[in-house]
JSON list of C-alpha atoms and ligand atoms in Angstrom, two decimals:
[
{"chain": "A", "resi": 6, "resn": "MET", "atom": "CA", "xyz": [147.30, 281.47, 11.83]},
{"chain": "A", "resi": 7, "resn": "LEU", "atom": "CA", "xyz": [146.72, 278.64, 14.12]},
{"chain": "A", "resi": 8, "resn": "GLY", "atom": "CA", "xyz": [143.31, 277.63, 12.21]},
{"chain": "A", "resi": 9, "resn": "HIS", "atom": "CA", "xyz": [145.26, 275.74, 9.33]},
{"chain": "A", "resi": 10, "resn": "ILE", "atom": "CA", "xyz": [146.98, 272.81, 11.30]},
{"chain": "A", "resi": 11, "resn": "GLY", "atom": "CA", "xyz": [145.44, 270.17, 8.97]},
{"chain": "A", "resi": 12, "resn": "VAL", "atom": "CA", "xyz": [143.97, 268.03, 11.63]},
{"chain": "A", "resi": 13, "resn": "ALA", "atom": "CA", "xyz": [140.64, 270.03, 12.74]},
{"chain": "A", "resi": 14, "resn": "SER", "atom": "CA", "xyz": [138.40, 272.76, 11.79]},
{"chain": "A", "resi": 15, "resn": "ARG", "atom": "CA", "xyz": [138.99, 276.12, 12.66]},
{"chain": "A", "resi": 16, "resn": "ALA", "atom": "CA", "xyz": [136.12, 275.69, 15.15]},
{"chain": "A", "resi": 17, "resn": "GLU", "atom": "CA", "xyz": [137.58, 272.71, 16.01]},
{"chain": "A", "resi": 18, "resn": "ILE", "atom": "CA", "xyz": [141.17, 274.11, 16.56]},
{"chain": "A", "resi": 19, "resn": "LYS", "atom": "CA", "xyz": [139.68, 277.08, 18.52]},
{"chain": "A", "resi": 20, "resn": "LYS", "atom": "CA", "xyz": [138.01, 274.59, 20.85]},
{"chain": "A", "resi": 21, "resn": "MET", "atom": "CA", "xyz": [141.00, 272.96, 21.56]},
{"chain": "A", "resi": 22, "resn": "VAL", "atom": "CA", "xyz": [142.97, 276.06, 21.97]},
{"chain": "A", "resi": 23, "resn": "LYS", "atom": "CA", "xyz": [140.30, 276.99, 24.76]},
{"chain": "A", "resi": 24, "resn": "GLN", "atom": "CA", "xyz": [140.69, 273.25, 26.02]},
{"chain": "A", "resi": 25, "resn": "GLY", "atom": "CA", "xyz": [144.37, 274.31, 26.17]},
{"chain": "A", "resi": 26, "resn": "ARG", "atom": "CA", "xyz": [145.55, 271.27, 24.22]},
{"chain": "A", "resi": 27, "resn": "VAL", "atom": "CA", "xyz": [147.57, 273.19, 21.87]},
{"chain": "A", "resi": 28, "resn": "THR", "atom": "CA", "xyz": [151.39, 274.25, 22.45]},
{"chain": "A", "resi": 29, "resn": "VAL", "atom": "CA", "xyz": [153.89, 276.29, 20.38]},
{"chain": "A", "resi": 30, "resn": "ASP", "atom": "CA", "xyz": [157.37, 275.50, 21.31]},
{"chain": "A", "resi": 31, "resn": "GLY", "atom": "CA", "xyz": [156.21, 273.51, 24.35]},
{"chain": "A", "resi": 32, "resn": "LEU", "atom": "CA", "xyz": [154.00, 276.88, 25.33]},
{"chain": "A", "resi": 33, "resn": "LYS", "atom": "CA", "xyz": [150.28, 276.65, 25.85]},
{"chain": "A", "resi": 34, "resn": "VAL", "atom": "CA", "xyz": [148.38, 278.64, 23.25]},
{"chain": "A", "resi": 35, "resn": "LYS", "atom": "CA", "xyz": [145.82, 280.90, 24.58]},
{"chain": "A", "resi": 36, "resn": "ASP", "atom": "CA", "xyz": [144.84, 283.06, 21.32]},
{"chain": "A", "resi": 37, "resn": "SER", "atom": "CA", "xyz": [144.01, 280.97, 18.09]},
{"chain": "A", "resi": 38, "resn": "GLY", "atom": "CA", "xyz": [144.83, 283.93, 16.13]},
{"chain": "A", "resi": 39, "resn": "LEU", "atom": "CA", "xyz": [148.29, 283.57, 17.10]},
{"chain": "A", "resi": 40, "resn": "GLN", "atom": "CA", "xyz": [150.81, 284.25, 14.05]},
{"chain": "A", "resi": 41, "resn": "VAL", "atom": "CA", "xyz": [153.28, 281.21, 14.09]},
{"chain": "A", "resi": 42, "resn": "ASN", "atom": "CA", "xyz": [156.08, 280.63, 11.84]},
{"chain": "A", "resi": 43, "resn": "PRO", "atom": "CA", "xyz": [155.73, 276.85, 10.90]},
{"chain": "A", "resi": 44, "resn": "ASP", "atom": "CA", "xyz": [159.30, 276.38, 9.68]},
{"chain": "A", "resi": 45, "resn": "GLN", "atom": "CA", "xyz": [160.79, 277.88, 13.24]},
{"chain": "A", "resi": 46, "resn": "SER", "atom": "CA", "xyz": [158.02, 276.72, 15.56]},
{"chain": "A", "resi": 47, "resn": "ARG", "atom": "CA", "xyz": [157.00, 273.02, 16.65]},
{"chain": "A", "resi": 48, "resn": "ILE", "atom": "CA", "xyz": [153.24, 273.27, 16.90]},
{"chain": "A", "resi": 49, "resn": "GLU", "atom": "CA", "xyz": [151.59, 270.19, 19.10]},
{"chain": "A", "resi": 50, "resn": "VAL", "atom": "CA", "xyz": [148.23, 269.16, 19.72]},
{"chain": "A", "resi": 51, "resn": "ASP", "atom": "CA", "xyz": [147.66, 266.86, 22.59]},
{"chain": "A", "resi": 52, "resn": "GLY", "atom": "CA", "xyz": [151.57, 266.40, 22.75]},
{"chain": "A", "resi": 53, "resn": "GLU", "atom": "CA", "xyz": [151.71, 265.35, 19.15]},
{"chain": "A", "resi": 54, "resn": "ALA", "atom": "CA", "xyz": [153.76, 267.41, 16.34]},
{"chain": "A", "resi": 55, "resn": "VAL", "atom": "CA", "xyz": [151.20, 268.32, 13.82]},
{"chain": "A", "resi": 56, "resn": "LEU", "atom": "CA", "xyz": [151.93, 269.50, 10.18]},
{"chain": "A", "resi": 57, "resn": "TYR", "atom": "CA", "xyz": [151.13, 273.09, 9.49]},
{"chain": "A", "resi": 58, "resn": "ARG", "atom": "CA", "xyz": [150.43, 274.50, 6.35]},
{"chain": "A", "resi": 59, "resn": "GLU", "atom": "CA", "xyz": [148.92, 277.45, 4.77]},
{"chain": "A", "resi": 60, "resn": "TYR", "atom": "CA", "xyz": [147.66, 275.96, 1.49]},
{"chain": "A", "resi": 61, "resn": "VAL", "atom": "CA", "xyz": [146.20, 272.89, -0.01]},
{"chain": "A", "resi": 62, "resn": "TYR", "atom": "CA", "xyz": [146.07, 272.09, -3.56]},
{"chain": "A", "resi": 63, "resn": "LEU", "atom": "CA", "xyz": [143.69, 269.10, -4.60]},
{"chain": "A", "resi": 64, "resn": "MET", "atom": "CA", "xyz": [142.89, 267.77, -8.11]},
{"chain": "A", "resi": 65, "resn": "LEU", "atom": "CA", "xyz": [139.27, 266.51, -8.14]},
{"chain": "A", "resi": 66, "resn": "HIS", "atom": "CA", "xyz": [137.60, 264.24, -10.68]},
{"chain": "A", "resi": 67, "resn": "LYS", "atom": "CA", "xyz": [134.28, 266.33, -10.96]},
{"chain": "A", "resi": 68, "resn": "PRO", "atom": "CA", "xyz": [131.31, 263.82, -11.55]},
{"chain": "A", "resi": 69, "resn": "ALA", "atom": "CA", "xyz": [128.17, 265.17, -13.27]},
{"chain": "A", "resi": 70, "resn": "GLY", "atom": "CA", "xyz": [125.34, 266.58, -10.96]},
{"chain": "A", "resi": 71, "resn": "VAL", "atom": "CA", "xyz": [127.63, 268.80, -8.53]},
{"chain": "A", "resi": 72, "resn": "VAL", "atom": "CA", "xyz": [128.29, 272.27, -8.77]},
{"chain": "A", "resi": 73, "resn": "SER", "atom": "CA", "xyz": [131.44, 274.15, -9.06]},
{"chain": "A", "resi": 74, "resn": "ALA", "atom": "CA", "xyz": [130.79, 276.66, -5.96]},
{"chain": "A", "resi": 75, "resn": "THR", "atom": "CA", "xyz": [131.53, 276.44, -2.49]},
{"chain": "A", "resi": 76, "resn": "GLU", "atom": "CA", "xyz": [127.97, 276.76, -1.23]},
{"chain": "A", "resi": 77, "resn": "ASP", "atom": "CA", "xyz": [124.68, 276.38, -3.04]},
{"chain": "A", "resi": 78, "resn": "ASN", "atom": "CA", "xyz": [121.07, 276.08, -1.57]},
{"chain": "A", "resi": 79, "resn": "ARG", "atom": "CA", "xyz": [119.73, 273.61, -4.01]},
{"chain": "A", "resi": 80, "resn": "ASP", "atom": "CA", "xyz": [122.58, 271.30, -5.22]},
{"chain": "A", "resi": 81, "resn": "LYS", "atom": "CA", "xyz": [125.68, 269.40, -4.05]},
{"chain": "A", "resi": 82, "resn": "THR", "atom": "CA", "xyz": [128.87, 271.46, -4.48]},
{"chain": "A", "resi": 83, "resn": "VAL", "atom": "CA", "xyz": [132.16, 269.82, -5.29]},
{"chain": "A", "resi": 84, "resn": "ILE", "atom": "CA", "xyz": [133.10, 271.24, -1.80]},
{"chain": "A", "resi": 85, "resn": "ASP", "atom": "CA", "xyz": [130.47, 268.67, -0.18]},
{"chain": "A", "resi": 86, "resn": "LEU", "atom": "CA", "xyz": [132.90, 265.95, -1.74]},
{"chain": "A", "resi": 87, "resn": "LEU", "atom": "CA", "xyz": [135.59, 267.08, 0.24]},
{"chain": "A", "resi": 88, "resn": "PRO", "atom": "CA", "xyz": [136.19, 265.43, 4.31]},
{"chain": "A", "resi": 89, "resn": "ASP", "atom": "CA", "xyz": [136.60, 268.05, 6.88]},
{"chain": "A", "resi": 90, "resn": "GLU", "atom": "CA", "xyz": [140.38, 267.59, 7.03]},
{"chain": "A", "resi": 91, "resn": "TYR", "atom": "CA", "xyz": [140.04, 269.34, 3.94]},
{"chain": "A", "resi": 92, "resn": "ARG", "atom": "CA", "xyz": [137.51, 271.81, 4.26]},
{"chain": "A", "resi": 93, "resn": "THR", "atom": "CA", "xyz": [139.09, 273.35, 7.34]},
{"chain": "A", "resi": 94, "resn": "PHE", "atom": "CA", "xyz": [141.69, 275.06, 4.54]},
{"chain": "A", "resi": 95, "resn": "SER", "atom": "CA", "xyz": [138.40, 276.85, 2.90]},
{"chain": "A", "resi": 96, "resn": "PRO", "atom": "CA", "xyz": [139.35, 275.58, -0.66]},
{"chain": "A", "resi": 97, "resn": "PHE", "atom": "CA", "xyz": [137.40, 276.77, -3.52]},
{"chain": "A", "resi": 98, "resn": "PRO", "atom": "CA", "xyz": [137.28, 275.61, -7.42]},
{"chain": "A", "resi": 99, "resn": "VAL", "atom": "CA", "xyz": [139.89, 277.38, -9.68]},
{"chain": "A", "resi": 100, "resn": "GLY", "atom": "CA", "xyz": [137.16, 278.42, -12.42]},
{"chain": "A", "resi": 101, "resn": "ARG", "atom": "CA", "xyz": [133.82, 276.49, -13.27]},
{"chain": "A", "resi": 102, "resn": "LEU", "atom": "CA", "xyz": [132.73, 273.58, -14.88]},
{"chain": "A", "resi": 103, "resn": "ASP", "atom": "CA", "xyz": [129.04, 273.31, -15.70]},
{"chain": "A", "resi": 104, "resn": "LYS", "atom": "CA", "xyz": [126.84, 271.17, -13.52]},
{"chain": "A", "resi": 105, "resn": "ASP", "atom": "CA", "xyz": [126.79, 268.48, -16.07]},
{"chain": "A", "resi": 106, "resn": "THR", "atom": "CA", "xyz": [130.65, 268.65, -17.05]},
{"chain": "A", "resi": 107, "resn": "GLU", "atom": "CA", "xyz": [132.87, 266.32, -15.62]},
{"chain": "A", "resi": 108, "resn": "GLY", "atom": "CA", "xyz": [136.48, 266.11, -15.18]},
{"chain": "A", "resi": 109, "resn": "LEU", "atom": "CA", "xyz": [139.91, 268.17, -13.74]},
{"chain": "A", "resi": 110, "resn": "LEU", "atom": "CA", "xyz": [138.92, 270.79, -11.39]},
{"chain": "A", "resi": 111, "resn": "LEU", "atom": "CA", "xyz": [141.57, 272.11, -8.83]},
{"chain": "A", "resi": 112, "resn": "LEU", "atom": "CA", "xyz": [140.46, 273.34, -5.62]},
{"chain": "A", "resi": 113, "resn": "THR", "atom": "CA", "xyz": [142.55, 275.49, -3.50]},
{"chain": "A", "resi": 114, "resn": "ASN", "atom": "CA", "xyz": [142.82, 278.25, -1.13]},
{"chain": "A", "resi": 115, "resn": "ASP", "atom": "CA", "xyz": [145.67, 279.95, -2.96]},
{"chain": "A", "resi": 116, "resn": "GLY", "atom": "CA", "xyz": [144.17, 282.92, -4.09]},
{"chain": "A", "resi": 117, "resn": "ALA", "atom": "CA", "xyz": [147.30, 284.15, -6.08]},
{"chain": "A", "resi": 118, "resn": "LEU", "atom": "CA", "xyz": [147.61, 280.98, -8.07]},
{"chain": "A", "resi": 119, "resn": "SER", "atom": "CA", "xyz": [143.84, 280.83, -8.85]},
{"chain": "A", "resi": 120, "resn": "HIS", "atom": "CA", "xyz": [144.18, 284.44, -9.82]},
{"chain": "A", "resi": 121, "resn": "GLU", "atom": "CA", "xyz": [147.06, 283.64, -12.35]},
{"chain": "A", "resi": 122, "resn": "LEU", "atom": "CA", "xyz": [145.37, 280.53, -13.89]},
{"chain": "A", "resi": 123, "resn": "LEU", "atom": "CA", "xyz": [142.08, 282.28, -14.37]},
{"chain": "A", "resi": 124, "resn": "SER", "atom": "CA", "xyz": [143.69, 285.63, -15.80]},
{"chain": "A", "resi": 125, "resn": "PRO", "atom": "CA", "xyz": [142.33, 286.32, -19.15]},
{"chain": "A", "resi": 126, "resn": "ARG", "atom": "CA", "xyz": [145.63, 287.88, -20.06]},
{"chain": "A", "resi": 127, "resn": "LYS", "atom": "CA", "xyz": [147.34, 284.60, -19.41]},
{"chain": "A", "resi": 128, "resn": "HIS", "atom": "CA", "xyz": [145.75, 282.29, -22.07]},
{"chain": "A", "resi": 129, "resn": "VAL", "atom": "CA", "xyz": [146.04, 279.25, -20.00]},
{"chain": "A", "resi": 130, "resn": "PRO", "atom": "CA", "xyz": [145.04, 276.26, -22.35]},
{"chain": "A", "resi": 131, "resn": "LYS", "atom": "CA", "xyz": [142.29, 274.18, -21.29]},
{"chain": "A", "resi": 132, "resn": "THR", "atom": "CA", "xyz": [141.53, 270.85, -23.04]},
{"chain": "A", "resi": 133, "resn": "TYR", "atom": "CA", "xyz": [138.19, 268.98, -22.97]},
{"chain": "A", "resi": 134, "resn": "GLU", "atom": "CA", "xyz": [136.98, 265.96, -24.56]},
{"chain": "A", "resi": 135, "resn": "ALA", "atom": "CA", "xyz": [133.36, 266.00, -26.01]},
{"chain": "A", "resi": 136, "resn": "ASP", "atom": "CA", "xyz": [130.86, 263.79, -27.41]},
{"chain": "A", "resi": 137, "resn": "VAL", "atom": "CA", "xyz": [129.33, 265.77, -30.05]},
{"chain": "A", "resi": 138, "resn": "ALA", "atom": "CA", "xyz": [126.30, 265.33, -32.59]},
{"chain": "A", "resi": 139, "resn": "GLY", "atom": "CA", "xyz": [126.80, 265.42, -36.38]},
{"chain": "A", "resi": 140, "resn": "GLU", "atom": "CA", "xyz": [130.03, 264.65, -38.40]},
{"chain": "A", "resi": 141, "resn": "ILE", "atom": "CA", "xyz": [132.96, 266.80, -37.47]},
{"chain": "A", "resi": 142, "resn": "GLY", "atom": "CA", "xyz": [135.59, 267.36, -39.97]},
{"chain": "A", "resi": 143, "resn": "ASP", "atom": "CA", "xyz": [138.49, 269.57, -41.47]},
{"chain": "A", "resi": 144, "resn": "SER", "atom": "CA", "xyz": [136.11, 272.60, -42.25]},
{"chain": "A", "resi": 145, "resn": "HIS", "atom": "CA", "xyz": [135.10, 272.65, -38.54]},
{"chain": "A", "resi": 146, "resn": "ARG", "atom": "CA", "xyz": [138.79, 272.35, -37.36]},
{"chain": "A", "resi": 147, "resn": "GLN", "atom": "CA", "xyz": [139.68, 275.33, -39.46]},
{"chain": "A", "resi": 148, "resn": "ARG", "atom": "CA", "xyz": [136.88, 277.50, -38.13]},
{"chain": "A", "resi": 149, "resn": "PHE", "atom": "CA", "xyz": [137.82, 276.78, -34.62]},
{"chain": "A", "resi": 150, "resn": "ALA", "atom": "CA", "xyz": [141.47, 277.34, -35.43]},
{"chain": "A", "resi": 151, "resn": "ALA", "atom": "CA", "xyz": [140.30, 281.16, -36.92]},
{"chain": "A", "resi": 152, "resn": "GLY", "atom": "CA", "xyz": [137.99, 281.41, -33.74]},
{"chain": "A", "resi": 153, "resn": "VAL", "atom": "CA", "xyz": [134.21, 281.44, -34.10]},
{"chain": "A", "resi": 154, "resn": "GLU", "atom": "CA", "xyz": [131.21, 284.07, -33.44]},
{"chain": "A", "resi": 155, "resn": "LEU", "atom": "CA", "xyz": [129.28, 283.07, -30.37]},
{"chain": "A", "resi": 156, "resn": "ASP", "atom": "CA", "xyz": [125.77, 283.75, -30.14]},
{"chain": "A", "resi": 157, "resn": "ASP", "atom": "CA", "xyz": [126.31, 287.20, -28.36]},
{"chain": "A", "resi": 158, "resn": "GLY", "atom": "CA", "xyz": [128.63, 288.14, -31.12]},
{"chain": "A", "resi": 159, "resn": "TYR", "atom": "CA", "xyz": [131.90, 287.47, -29.27]},
{"chain": "A", "resi": 160, "resn": "LEU", "atom": "CA", "xyz": [134.69, 286.13, -31.57]},
{"chain": "A", "resi": 161, "resn": "THR", "atom": "CA", "xyz": [136.45, 283.26, -29.64]},
{"chain": "A", "resi": 162, "resn": "LYS", "atom": "CA", "xyz": [140.21, 283.13, -29.65]},
{"chain": "A", "resi": 163, "resn": "PRO", "atom": "CA", "xyz": [141.82, 280.46, -32.12]},
{"chain": "A", "resi": 164, "resn": "ALA", "atom": "CA", "xyz": [141.07, 276.82, -30.36]},
{"chain": "A", "resi": 165, "resn": "GLU", "atom": "CA", "xyz": [142.47, 273.60, -31.40]},
{"chain": "A", "resi": 166, "resn": "LEU", "atom": "CA", "xyz": [140.00, 270.78, -32.63]},
{"chain": "A", "resi": 167, "resn": "HIS", "atom": "CA", "xyz": [140.74, 267.39, -33.25]},
{"chain": "A", "resi": 168, "resn": "VAL", "atom": "CA", "xyz": [138.58, 264.58, -34.21]},
{"chain": "A", "resi": 169, "resn": "LEU", "atom": "CA", "xyz": [139.25, 261.33, -31.99]},
{"chain": "A", "resi": 170, "resn": "GLU", "atom": "CA", "xyz": [136.43, 259.11, -33.29]},
{"chain": "A", "resi": 171, "resn": "HIS", "atom": "CA", "xyz": [133.46, 258.92, -35.30]},
{"chain": "A", "resi": 172, "resn": "TYR", "atom": "CA", "xyz": [130.73, 256.80, -34.35]},
{"chain": "A", "resi": 173, "resn": "GLU", "atom": "CA", "xyz": [126.77, 256.28, -34.66]},
{"chain": "A", "resi": 174, "resn": "LYS", "atom": "CA", "xyz": [124.54, 256.56, -31.80]},
{"chain": "A", "resi": 175, "resn": "ASP", "atom": "CA", "xyz": [120.84, 255.84, -32.16]},
{"chain": "A", "resi": 176, "resn": "GLY", "atom": "CA", "xyz": [121.25, 256.14, -36.11]},
{"chain": "A", "resi": 177, "resn": "GLN", "atom": "CA", "xyz": [122.83, 259.72, -35.37]},
{"chain": "A", "resi": 178, "resn": "SER", "atom": "CA", "xyz": [126.36, 260.54, -36.44]},
{"chain": "A", "resi": 179, "resn": "CYS", "atom": "CA", "xyz": [128.37, 261.71, -33.62]},
{"chain": "A", "resi": 180, "resn": "CYS", "atom": "CA", "xyz": [131.78, 262.46, -32.91]},
{"chain": "A", "resi": 181, "resn": "ARG", "atom": "CA", "xyz": [134.45, 262.24, -30.26]},
{"chain": "A", "resi": 182, "resn": "ILE", "atom": "CA", "xyz": [136.47, 265.25, -30.15]},
{"chain": "A", "resi": 183, "resn": "SER", "atom": "CA", "xyz": [139.33, 267.31, -28.17]},
{"chain": "A", "resi": 184, "resn": "LEU", "atom": "CA", "xyz": [139.41, 270.69, -28.06]},
{"chain": "A", "resi": 185, "resn": "THR", "atom": "CA", "xyz": [141.68, 273.18, -26.47]},
{"chain": "A", "resi": 186, "resn": "ILE", "atom": "CA", "xyz": [140.94, 276.63, -25.65]},
{"chain": "A", "resi": 187, "resn": "VAL", "atom": "CA", "xyz": [142.93, 279.88, -24.14]},
{"chain": "A", "resi": 188, "resn": "GLU", "atom": "CA", "xyz": [139.65, 281.49, -22.55]},
{"chain": "A", "resi": 189, "resn": "GLY", "atom": "CA", "xyz": [136.75, 280.54, -20.37]},
{"chain": "A", "resi": 190, "resn": "LYS", "atom": "CA", "xyz": [133.65, 282.16, -21.41]},
{"chain": "A", "resi": 191, "resn": "PHE", "atom": "CA", "xyz": [130.32, 280.93, -19.98]},
{"chain": "A", "resi": 192, "resn": "HIS", "atom": "CA", "xyz": [129.43, 277.71, -21.50]},
{"chain": "A", "resi": 193, "resn": "GLN", "atom": "CA", "xyz": [132.20, 278.31, -24.11]},
{"chain": "A", "resi": 194, "resn": "VAL", "atom": "CA", "xyz": [132.89, 274.92, -25.60]},
{"chain": "A", "resi": 195, "resn": "LYS", "atom": "CA", "xyz": [129.04, 274.26, -25.64]},
{"chain": "A", "resi": 196, "resn": "ARG", "atom": "CA", "xyz": [128.55, 277.63, -27.44]},
{"chain": "A", "resi": 197, "resn": "MET", "atom": "CA", "xyz": [131.22, 277.02, -29.52]},
{"chain": "A", "resi": 198, "resn": "PHE", "atom": "CA", "xyz": [129.35, 273.86, -30.99]},
{"chain": "A", "resi": 199, "resn": "GLU", "atom": "CA", "xyz": [126.21, 275.66, -31.19]},
{"chain": "A", "resi": 200, "resn": "ALA", "atom": "CA", "xyz": [127.99, 278.30, -33.32]},
{"chain": "A", "resi": 201, "resn": "VAL", "atom": "CA", "xyz": [129.06, 275.65, -35.84]},
{"chain": "A", "resi": 202, "resn": "GLY", "atom": "CA", "xyz": [125.46, 273.87, -35.89]},
{"chain": "A", "resi": 203, "resn": "SER", "atom": "CA", "xyz": [126.28, 270.94, -33.66]},
{"chain": "A", "resi": 204, "resn": "LYS", "atom": "CA", "xyz": [125.73, 270.27, -30.04]},
{"chain": "A", "resi": 205, "resn": "VAL", "atom": "CA", "xyz": [127.72, 268.83, -27.09]},
{"chain": "A", "resi": 206, "resn": "LEU", "atom": "CA", "xyz": [126.13, 265.63, -25.81]},
{"chain": "A", "resi": 207, "resn": "TYR", "atom": "CA", "xyz": [128.72, 264.98, -23.22]},
{"chain": "A", "resi": 208, "resn": "LEU", "atom": "CA", "xyz": [131.95, 267.05, -21.79]},
{"chain": "A", "resi": 209, "resn": "LYS", "atom": "CA", "xyz": [134.86, 266.46, -19.96]},
{"chain": "A", "resi": 210, "resn": "ARG", "atom": "CA", "xyz": [137.90, 268.58, -18.93]},
{"chain": "A", "resi": 211, "resn": "VAL", "atom": "CA", "xyz": [141.12, 266.93, -19.13]},
{"chain": "A", "resi": 212, "resn": "SER", "atom": "CA", "xyz": [143.81, 269.39, -18.66]},
{"chain": "A", "resi": 213, "resn": "MET", "atom": "CA", "xyz": [144.59, 272.95, -17.43]},
{"chain": "A", "resi": 214, "resn": "GLY", "atom": "CA", "xyz": [147.66, 274.62, -17.87]},
{"chain": "A", "resi": 215, "resn": "THR", "atom": "CA", "xyz": [150.34, 271.89, -17.02]},
{"chain": "A", "resi": 216, "resn": "LEU", "atom": "CA", "xyz": [147.95, 269.65, -14.95]},
{"chain": "A", "resi": 217, "resn": "THR", "atom": "CA", "xyz": [146.38, 266.75, -16.38]},
{"chain": "A", "resi": 218, "resn": "LEU", "atom": "CA", "xyz": [143.64, 264.96, -15.05]},
{"chain": "A", "resi": 219, "resn": "ASP", "atom": "CA", "xyz": [144.95, 261.55, -13.30]},
{"chain": "A", "resi": 220, "resn": "PRO", "atom": "CA", "xyz": [143.29, 258.77, -15.37]},
{"chain": "A", "resi": 221, "resn": "GLU", "atom": "CA", "xyz": [143.53, 256.75, -11.89]},
{"chain": "A", "resi": 222, "resn": "LEU", "atom": "CA", "xyz": [141.44, 259.26, -10.32]},
{"chain": "A", "resi": 223, "resn": "PRO", "atom": "CA", "xyz": [137.83, 257.95, -10.01]},
{"chain": "A", "resi": 224, "resn": "LYS", "atom": "CA", "xyz": [134.75, 260.05, -10.70]},
{"chain": "A", "resi": 225, "resn": "GLY", "atom": "CA", "xyz": [134.15, 262.00, -7.41]},
{"chain": "A", "resi": 226, "resn": "ALA", "atom": "CA", "xyz": [137.62, 261.13, -6.16]},
{"chain": "A", "resi": 227, "resn": "PHE", "atom": "CA", "xyz": [140.43, 263.73, -5.25]},
{"chain": "A", "resi": 228, "resn": "ARG", "atom": "CA", "xyz": [143.81, 263.50, -4.19]},
{"chain": "A", "resi": 229, "resn": "GLU", "atom": "CA", "xyz": [146.80, 266.33, -3.47]},
{"chain": "A", "resi": 230, "resn": "LEU", "atom": "CA", "xyz": [148.88, 267.47, -6.27]},
{"chain": "A", "resi": 231, "resn": "THR", "atom": "CA", "xyz": [152.07, 266.02, -6.32]},
{"chain": "A", "resi": 232, "resn": "GLU", "atom": "CA", "xyz": [155.28, 268.28, -5.49]},
{"chain": "A", "resi": 233, "resn": "GLU", "atom": "CA", "xyz": [155.94, 268.33, -9.04]},
{"chain": "A", "resi": 234, "resn": "GLU", "atom": "CA", "xyz": [152.52, 269.02, -10.46]},
{"chain": "A", "resi": 235, "resn": "LEU", "atom": "CA", "xyz": [152.48, 272.23, -8.11]},
{"chain": "A", "resi": 236, "resn": "TYR", "atom": "CA", "xyz": [155.54, 273.35, -9.15]},
{"chain": "A", "resi": 237, "resn": "ARG", "atom": "CA", "xyz": [155.04, 272.87, -12.70]},
{"chain": "A", "resi": 238, "resn": "LEU", "atom": "CA", "xyz": [151.74, 274.82, -12.35]},
{"chain": "A", "resi": 239, "resn": "GLN", "atom": "CA", "xyz": [153.45, 277.63, -10.42]},
{"chain": "A", "resi": 240, "resn": "HIS", "atom": "CA", "xyz": [156.55, 277.76, -12.60]},
{"chain": "A", "resi": 241, "resn": "ILE", "atom": "CA", "xyz": [155.04, 277.90, -16.00]},
{"chain": "A", "resi": 242, "resn": "HIS", "atom": "CA", "xyz": [152.92, 280.68, -15.19]},
{"chain": "A", "resi": 243, "resn": "GLN", "atom": "CA", "xyz": [155.74, 282.65, -13.67]},
{"chain": "A", "resi": 244, "resn": "LYS", "atom": "CA", "xyz": [157.61, 282.17, -16.63]},
{"chain": "A", "resi": 245, "resn": "GLU", "atom": "CA", "xyz": [154.54, 283.28, -18.93]},
{"chain": "A", "resi": 246, "resn": "ASN", "atom": "CA", "xyz": [154.54, 286.40, -16.77]},
{"chain": "A", "resi": 247, "resn": "GLN", "atom": "CA", "xyz": [157.79, 287.27, -17.71]},
{"chain": "B", "resi": 7, "resn": "LIG", "atom": "N1", "xyz": [132.43, 274.97, -21.74]},
{"chain": "B", "resi": 7, "resn": "LIG", "atom": "C1", "xyz": [131.42, 274.80, -21.60]},
{"chain": "B", "resi": 7, "resn": "LIG", "atom": "O1", "xyz": [130.58, 274.72, -22.15]},
{"chain": "B", "resi": 7, "resn": "LIG", "atom": "N2", "xyz": [130.91, 273.93, -20.27]},
{"chain": "B", "resi": 7, "resn": "LIG", "atom": "C2", "xyz": [131.94, 273.78, -19.26]},
{"chain": "B", "resi": 7, "resn": "LIG", "atom": "O2", "xyz": [131.72, 273.28, -18.28]},
{"chain": "B", "resi": 7, "resn": "LIG", "atom": "C3", "xyz": [133.59, 274.07, -19.38]},
{"chain": "B", "resi": 7, "resn": "LIG", "atom": "C4", "xyz": [133.59, 274.54, -20.66]}
]
């Protein structure tokens, strides 16, 4: 589809096609639905070669206060954080983070990869860091390792808990922890801590499968995945399928 040349939105491309500004192998394109093989054809807009690609893969450092959706009547969405040149690909978030959760969110228009990463059968690990209320210790680690029963009776899969730091806030004991889970039930991390009598005060996702949040990426910023990041993400899940 010519709608994805990565220099303008689909609507803009359509307009440019109508204006006669787009050529494929030197021939003016009249129909923006024309099928083009970008490996074999040279696409130009106003006589300049353009990079054509079908998919886009973005790592977003989600800030609190935006929702993991493509559209929302009330709140700003993660897609609102992208400029038009990326929105033209119609990316969507791979899974959801709560509005108040920060951290790693993959945005793509590659439905197949998204499906692989989210499939419950694949058990893709997701690691979170959190500040939680109360003293967390070895008994919690063991309970999480065995799986905990959530408020609706669901027994979670084994999860790996590490205590990173103990500290006091407003006279109350708190802990910074990391937790790796292999599923994605609604509000799962928060509900797991509620199940053991604690409460999540702050939550951030730091990794999903082989993809780790780039520590150089400021909150609210995004970047494209590197070739290696994409390869590893695609490759590891292919291997898991075998
Ligand atoms: N678990 C939660 O409770 N919230 C999230 O945003 C992600 C995992």
